[in-house]
Short mmCIF file of C-alpha atoms and ligand atoms in Angstrom, two decimals:
data_model
loop_
_atom_site.label_atom_id
_atom_site.label_comp_id
_atom_site.label_asym_id
_atom_site.label_seq_id
_atom_site.Cartn_x
_atom_site.Cartn_y
_atom_site.Cartn_z
CA MET I 141 0.00 0.00 0.00
CA ASN I 142 1.29 3.46 -0.82
CA ARG I 143 1.92 5.44 2.33
CA PRO I 144 0.59 9.02 2.50
CA TRP I 145 2.99 11.92 2.14
CA ALA I 146 2.45 15.66 1.85
CA ILE I 147 4.43 18.85 1.48
CA ALA I 148 3.50 22.55 1.77
CA ILE I 149 5.70 25.63 1.51
CA HIS I 150 5.21 29.38 1.89
CA GLY I 151 7.10 32.46 0.83
CA GLY I 152 5.46 34.83 3.26
CA ALA I 153 2.08 36.41 3.90
CA GLY I 154 1.27 39.89 2.69
CA VAL I 155 1.07 40.57 -1.04
CA HIS I 156 -0.26 43.29 -3.29
CA ALA I 157 -3.03 42.65 -5.76
CA ASP I 158 -1.29 44.80 -8.39
CA ARG I 159 2.09 43.03 -8.20
CA ASP I 160 3.31 40.28 -10.45
CA TYR I 161 4.30 37.25 -8.42
CA SER I 162 4.71 34.93 -11.39
CA ARG I 163 8.45 34.39 -10.78
CA ALA I 164 7.91 33.51 -7.14
CA GLU I 165 4.97 31.28 -8.05
CA ALA I 166 6.92 29.42 -10.74
CA PHE I 167 9.76 28.92 -8.28
CA LEU I 168 7.45 27.62 -5.53
CA TYR I 169 5.65 25.31 -7.95
CA ASP I 170 8.89 23.68 -9.11
CA LEU I 171 10.19 23.53 -5.56
CA VAL I 172 7.12 21.82 -4.11
CA ARG I 173 7.29 19.20 -6.86
CA ASP I 174 10.94 18.68 -6.04
CA GLY I 175 9.92 18.20 -2.40
CA ALA I 176 7.28 15.69 -3.46
CA ASP I 177 9.88 13.69 -5.40
CA ARG I 178 12.17 13.67 -2.38
CA LEU I 179 9.37 12.42 -0.10
CA LYS I 180 8.33 9.74 -2.59
CA ALA I 181 11.96 8.60 -2.71
CA GLY I 182 11.88 8.10 1.07
CA MET I 183 13.68 11.22 2.32
CA THR I 184 12.70 12.23 5.86
CA ALA I 185 10.31 15.10 6.43
CA LEU I 186 13.04 16.88 8.42
CA ASP I 187 15.56 16.71 5.57
CA VAL I 188 12.96 17.80 3.04
CA VAL I 189 11.77 20.87 4.96
CA GLN I 190 15.37 21.94 5.52
CA ALA I 191 16.31 21.45 1.86
CA LEU I 192 13.30 23.41 0.62
CA CYS I 193 13.91 26.25 3.07
CA GLU I 194 17.54 26.42 1.98
CA ALA I 195 16.43 26.72 -1.63
CA MET I 196 14.01 29.52 -0.76
CA GLU I 197 16.68 31.31 1.34
CA ASP I 198 19.07 31.11 -1.59
CA SER I 199 16.58 32.25 -4.23
CA GLY I 200 16.55 35.93 -3.23
CA LEU I 201 12.83 35.95 -4.03
CA PHE I 202 11.63 36.07 -0.44
CA VAL I 203 12.42 37.92 2.75
CA ALA I 204 14.75 35.23 4.07
CA GLY I 205 18.41 34.45 3.47
CA ARG I 206 19.57 36.24 0.36
CA GLY I 207 16.35 38.28 0.02
CA SER I 208 16.57 39.82 3.47
CA ALA I 209 16.85 43.51 4.25
CA PRO I 210 19.00 45.32 6.81
CA ASN I 211 17.55 46.38 10.15
CA THR I 212 17.43 50.05 11.13
CA ALA I 213 21.06 49.86 12.25
CA GLY I 214 22.03 48.83 8.71
CA PHE I 215 22.86 45.15 9.07
CA ILE I 216 21.11 41.88 8.36
CA GLU I 217 20.09 39.60 11.23
CA LEU I 218 18.33 36.37 10.39
CA ASP I 219 16.09 34.01 12.40
CA ALA I 220 15.26 30.35 11.67
CA ALA I 221 13.96 27.19 13.33
CA LEU I 222 13.11 23.62 12.53
CA MET I 223 11.40 20.85 14.48
CA GLU I 224 10.90 17.13 14.03
CA GLY I 225 7.50 15.97 15.23
CA HIS I 226 7.86 12.41 16.48
CA THR I 227 11.07 13.11 18.45
CA ARG I 228 10.24 16.73 19.32
CA ARG I 229 13.84 17.56 18.51
CA ALA I 230 14.21 21.20 17.61
CA GLY I 231 16.91 23.71 16.71
CA SER I 232 16.85 27.43 16.14
CA VAL I 233 19.01 30.50 15.74
CA CYS I 234 18.15 34.14 16.12
CA ALA I 235 19.75 37.39 14.98
CA LEU I 236 22.34 35.34 13.08
CA LYS I 237 24.85 37.41 11.11
CA GLY I 238 27.20 36.44 8.32
CA PHE I 239 25.85 33.06 7.17
CA GLU I 240 24.00 32.19 4.00
CA SER I 241 21.60 29.66 5.48
CA PRO I 242 20.13 30.25 8.92
CA ILE I 243 18.02 27.09 8.57
CA ALA I 244 21.22 25.05 8.20
CA ALA I 245 22.51 26.76 11.33
CA ALA I 246 19.30 25.80 13.15
CA ARG I 247 19.87 22.19 12.08
CA ALA I 248 23.40 22.40 13.47
CA VAL I 249 21.99 23.50 16.83
CA MET I 250 19.67 20.49 16.77
CA GLU I 251 22.31 17.97 15.72
CA ARG I 252 25.48 19.23 17.37
CA THR I 253 24.36 20.58 20.75
CA ASP I 254 22.02 19.79 23.64
CA HIS I 255 20.42 23.19 23.16
CA VAL I 256 17.40 24.38 21.23
CA LEU I 257 17.95 28.10 20.63
CA MET I 258 21.30 29.80 20.09
CA THR I 259 22.22 33.37 19.31
CA ALA I 260 25.11 35.82 18.90
CA GLN I 261 28.72 34.68 18.74
CA GLY I 262 27.86 31.25 20.11
CA ALA I 263 25.57 30.50 17.19
CA GLU I 264 28.09 31.93 14.75
CA ARG I 265 30.90 29.81 16.19
CA LEU I 266 28.73 26.72 15.92
CA ALA I 267 27.84 27.53 12.31
CA LEU I 268 31.54 27.86 11.52
CA GLU I 269 32.28 24.54 13.24
CA ALA I 270 29.54 22.96 11.14
CA GLY I 271 31.26 24.26 8.01
CA LEU I 272 28.35 26.45 6.93
CA LYS I 273 28.87 28.96 4.18
CA THR I 274 29.59 32.52 5.24
CA ILE I 275 28.36 35.51 3.28
CA ASP I 276 31.34 36.65 1.28
CA ASP I 277 29.97 39.95 0.16
CA PRO I 278 27.23 41.38 2.38
CA GLU I 279 26.77 44.26 -0.07
CA THR I 280 25.31 41.95 -2.69
CA TRP I 281 22.78 40.89 -0.10
CA ARG I 282 21.66 44.45 0.33
CA THR I 283 21.27 45.27 -3.32
CA GLN I 284 19.40 42.28 -4.66
CA PRO I 285 17.34 43.53 -7.60
CA ASP I 286 14.34 41.62 -6.29
CA GLY I 287 15.24 42.32 -2.69
CA PHE I 288 13.06 43.23 0.19
CA LEU I 289 13.67 46.96 0.15
CA LYS I 290 12.21 47.47 -3.29
CA ARG I 291 9.67 44.71 -3.33
CA ASP I 292 8.15 44.53 0.07
CA LEU I 293 8.76 47.92 1.57
CA ASP I 294 5.09 48.56 2.13
CA THR I 295 4.17 44.95 2.79
CA GLY I 296 6.11 45.03 6.02
CA HIS I 297 7.02 41.36 6.28
CA GLY I 298 7.82 38.11 4.53
CA THR I 299 9.32 34.75 5.46
CA VAL I 300 9.77 31.24 4.09
CA GLY I 301 8.55 27.99 5.58
CA ALA I 302 7.96 24.32 4.85
CA VAL I 303 5.99 21.51 6.50
CA ALA I 304 6.02 17.86 5.46
CA LEU I 305 4.73 14.38 6.21
CA ASP I 306 7.07 11.62 5.07
CA ILE I 307 6.23 8.04 4.10
CA GLN I 308 7.37 6.84 7.54
CA GLY I 309 4.48 8.90 8.95
CA HIS I 310 6.74 11.54 10.50
CA LEU I 311 6.11 15.28 10.45
CA ALA I 312 8.52 18.23 10.42
CA ALA I 313 8.38 22.02 10.13
CA ALA I 314 10.95 24.68 9.22
CA THR I 315 10.77 28.48 9.02
CA SER I 316 13.39 31.10 8.10
CA THR I 317 13.13 34.87 7.94
CA GLY I 318 14.82 38.21 7.61
CA GLY I 319 12.15 39.52 9.98
CA VAL I 320 9.83 42.46 9.67
CA TYR I 321 10.73 45.63 7.78
CA GLY I 322 12.13 48.40 9.92
CA LYS I 323 13.05 46.13 12.82
CA ARG I 324 15.57 47.35 15.38
CA ALA I 325 18.89 45.61 15.81
CA GLY I 326 18.41 42.63 18.08
CA ARG I 327 14.69 42.27 17.42
CA VAL I 328 13.65 38.61 17.29
CA GLY I 329 10.33 37.54 15.81
CA ASP I 330 8.17 34.44 16.13
CA THR I 331 10.06 32.40 13.52
CA PRO I 332 12.86 30.97 15.71
CA LEU I 333 10.65 30.60 18.80
CA ILE I 334 9.44 27.02 19.03
CA GLY I 335 5.67 27.04 19.50
CA CYS I 336 5.26 30.57 18.13
CA GLY I 337 6.34 30.56 14.46
CA THR I 338 7.36 26.92 14.14
CA TRP I 339 6.04 23.67 15.62
CA ALA I 340 5.83 19.94 14.89
CA ASP I 341 4.56 17.03 16.98
CA ASP I 342 3.18 13.60 16.12
CA GLN I 343 -0.12 15.07 14.95
CA VAL I 344 0.65 18.23 13.04
CA ALA I 345 3.45 20.41 11.62
CA VAL I 346 3.04 24.19 11.42
CA SER I 347 5.01 27.12 9.96
CA CYS I 348 3.74 30.68 10.44
CA THR I 349 4.30 34.00 8.71
CA GLY I 350 3.11 37.46 9.58
CA TRP I 351 3.53 40.13 12.19
CA GLY I 352 5.70 38.13 14.55
CA GLU I 353 4.88 40.02 17.73
CA ALA I 354 1.24 38.87 17.53
CA PHE I 355 2.29 35.29 16.74
CA ILE I 356 4.53 35.32 19.83
CA ARG I 357 1.85 36.77 22.08
CA THR I 358 -0.60 34.07 20.99
CA ALA I 359 1.95 31.21 20.91
CA ALA I 360 0.37 30.70 17.50
CA ALA I 361 2.01 27.52 16.20
CA HIS I 362 1.56 25.64 19.45
CA ASP I 363 -1.94 27.01 19.88
CA PHE I 364 -2.77 25.56 16.47
CA ALA I 365 -1.44 22.15 17.54
CA ALA I 366 -3.17 22.33 20.94
CA ARG I 367 -6.52 23.05 19.34
CA ILE I 368 -6.12 19.78 17.44
CA ARG I 369 -4.63 17.70 20.28
CA TYR I 370 -6.86 18.84 23.14
CA GLY I 371 -9.81 20.38 21.34
CA ASN I 372 -10.20 17.82 18.57
CA GLN I 373 -10.61 20.74 16.20
CA SER I 374 -10.34 20.37 12.44
CA LEU I 375 -7.39 22.01 10.67
CA GLU I 376 -9.81 24.63 9.38
CA ALA I 377 -11.23 25.47 12.83
CA ALA I 378 -7.75 25.54 14.37
CA GLY I 379 -6.48 27.88 11.63
CA GLN I 380 -9.44 30.20 12.07
CA GLY I 381 -9.03 30.25 15.84
CA VAL I 382 -5.33 31.07 15.65
CA LEU I 383 -5.69 33.80 13.03
CA ASP I 384 -8.64 35.32 14.93
CA ALA I 385 -6.45 35.50 18.03
CA VAL I 386 -3.64 37.09 16.01
CA ALA I 387 -6.10 39.59 14.49
CA SER I 388 -7.50 40.43 17.93
CA LEU I 389 -4.03 41.78 18.79
CA GLY I 390 -3.92 43.84 15.61
CA GLY I 391 -1.75 41.28 13.81
CA ASP I 392 -2.01 39.66 10.43
CA GLY I 393 -0.41 36.77 8.58
CA GLY I 394 -0.94 33.15 7.78
CA LEU I 395 0.32 29.63 8.32
CA ILE I 396 0.79 26.33 6.57
CA ALA I 397 -0.02 23.05 8.30
CA ILE I 398 -0.05 19.33 7.57
CA ASP I 399 -1.53 16.64 9.80
CA ARG I 400 -0.49 13.02 10.21
CA SER I 401 -2.86 11.78 7.53
CA GLY I 402 -1.43 14.22 4.99
CA ARG I 403 -4.19 16.80 5.04
CA ILE I 404 -2.94 20.30 4.17
CA HIS I 405 -4.31 23.66 5.32
CA MET I 406 -2.89 27.09 4.35
CA PRO I 407 -5.04 29.89 5.84
CA PHE I 408 -4.15 33.60 5.94
CA ASN I 409 -5.88 36.85 6.87
CA THR I 410 -3.74 39.06 4.63
CA ASP I 411 -4.51 39.88 1.00
CA GLY I 412 -2.48 36.86 0.01
CA MET I 413 0.27 34.43 0.88
CA LYS I 414 2.83 32.96 -1.49
CA ARG I 415 2.33 29.23 -1.11
CA ALA I 416 2.41 25.84 -2.79
CA ALA I 417 1.46 22.31 -1.81
CA CYS I 418 1.39 18.76 -3.09
CA ALA I 419 0.37 15.42 -1.59
CA HIS I 420 -0.06 11.73 -2.32
CA ASP I 421 -3.67 12.44 -3.28
CA GLN I 422 -3.30 15.99 -4.63
CA ASP I 423 -1.44 17.47 -7.61
CA ALA I 424 0.83 20.43 -7.00
CA ILE I 425 -0.97 23.72 -6.46
CA VAL I 426 0.46 27.23 -6.16
CA GLY I 427 -0.99 30.64 -5.24
CA SER I 428 -0.09 34.08 -4.00
CA VAL I 429 -2.79 36.70 -4.26
CA GLY I 430 -6.09 35.68 -2.64
N1 LIG F 1692 7.01 36.42 11.20
C1 LIG F 1692 8.20 37.09 10.74
C2 LIG F 1692 8.74 37.96 11.84
O1 LIG F 1692 7.97 38.57 12.54
C3 LIG F 1692 7.99 37.92 9.53
C4 LIG F 1692 7.11 37.32 8.49
O2 LIG F 1692 6.63 36.22 8.58
O3 LIG F 1692 6.86 38.00 7.50
O4 LIG F 1692 9.94 38.08 11.95
#
């Protein structure tokens, strides 16, 4: 019998109806199909969500990795986290400077230390020990033609994320971000905080995007999982409940989620969210506006 698998990715909530997102959509469509191939070939959900996040970080199309913008002090600080559901292993980094892939650094925290969240020089030393690529020329990161400053100035935020169910029945989530526009040096959003922007357990995997302060104050990703675990809510009801709570604090955004049977849900309360998904029983889909 074919085992269920599923993959969903996002490139951030908050779009403009008059913008052309065809490049980002084409990229996400190809990427989600690549993720599907990896899952069908037996790759673990954890490896797949990391690989897809790395590709999105490297694309320069989203506000993560290469597409990030400097904070108000003029330098780039990146946040990322990943979590494996059945083991509850997790790793994250915040305000990371000088490395191409914060999600790879988060994986290094998970694999190489007994810690979950690392920051500052300690995280940077660990990333070096793990052999991760440093940013050779930070200037090119600031002047990306499709970069955050030009593209998303008035959107205010963006992020990338991936959730997956593998054919072993295991779930994982990963999220990586350059943070919100106009953030102060040292500001950390929901993305690297386990249970806020990123969560996976044995029932569901969740990756959030949006105004991080509201996602922190509602413990959004864990609240989503708790609604399912303790409240027996559907994915739809859980998504609505979480986004209503975020909205009640003046926040906006969205999330992607997959449950253990491979059902996918991708709600948002912004004008749009760049997203794509594919599953054992569903062809690849992609969307951005609406
Ligand atoms: N949630 C991210 C943050 O607050 C930004 C985003 O998702 O757009 O850092």
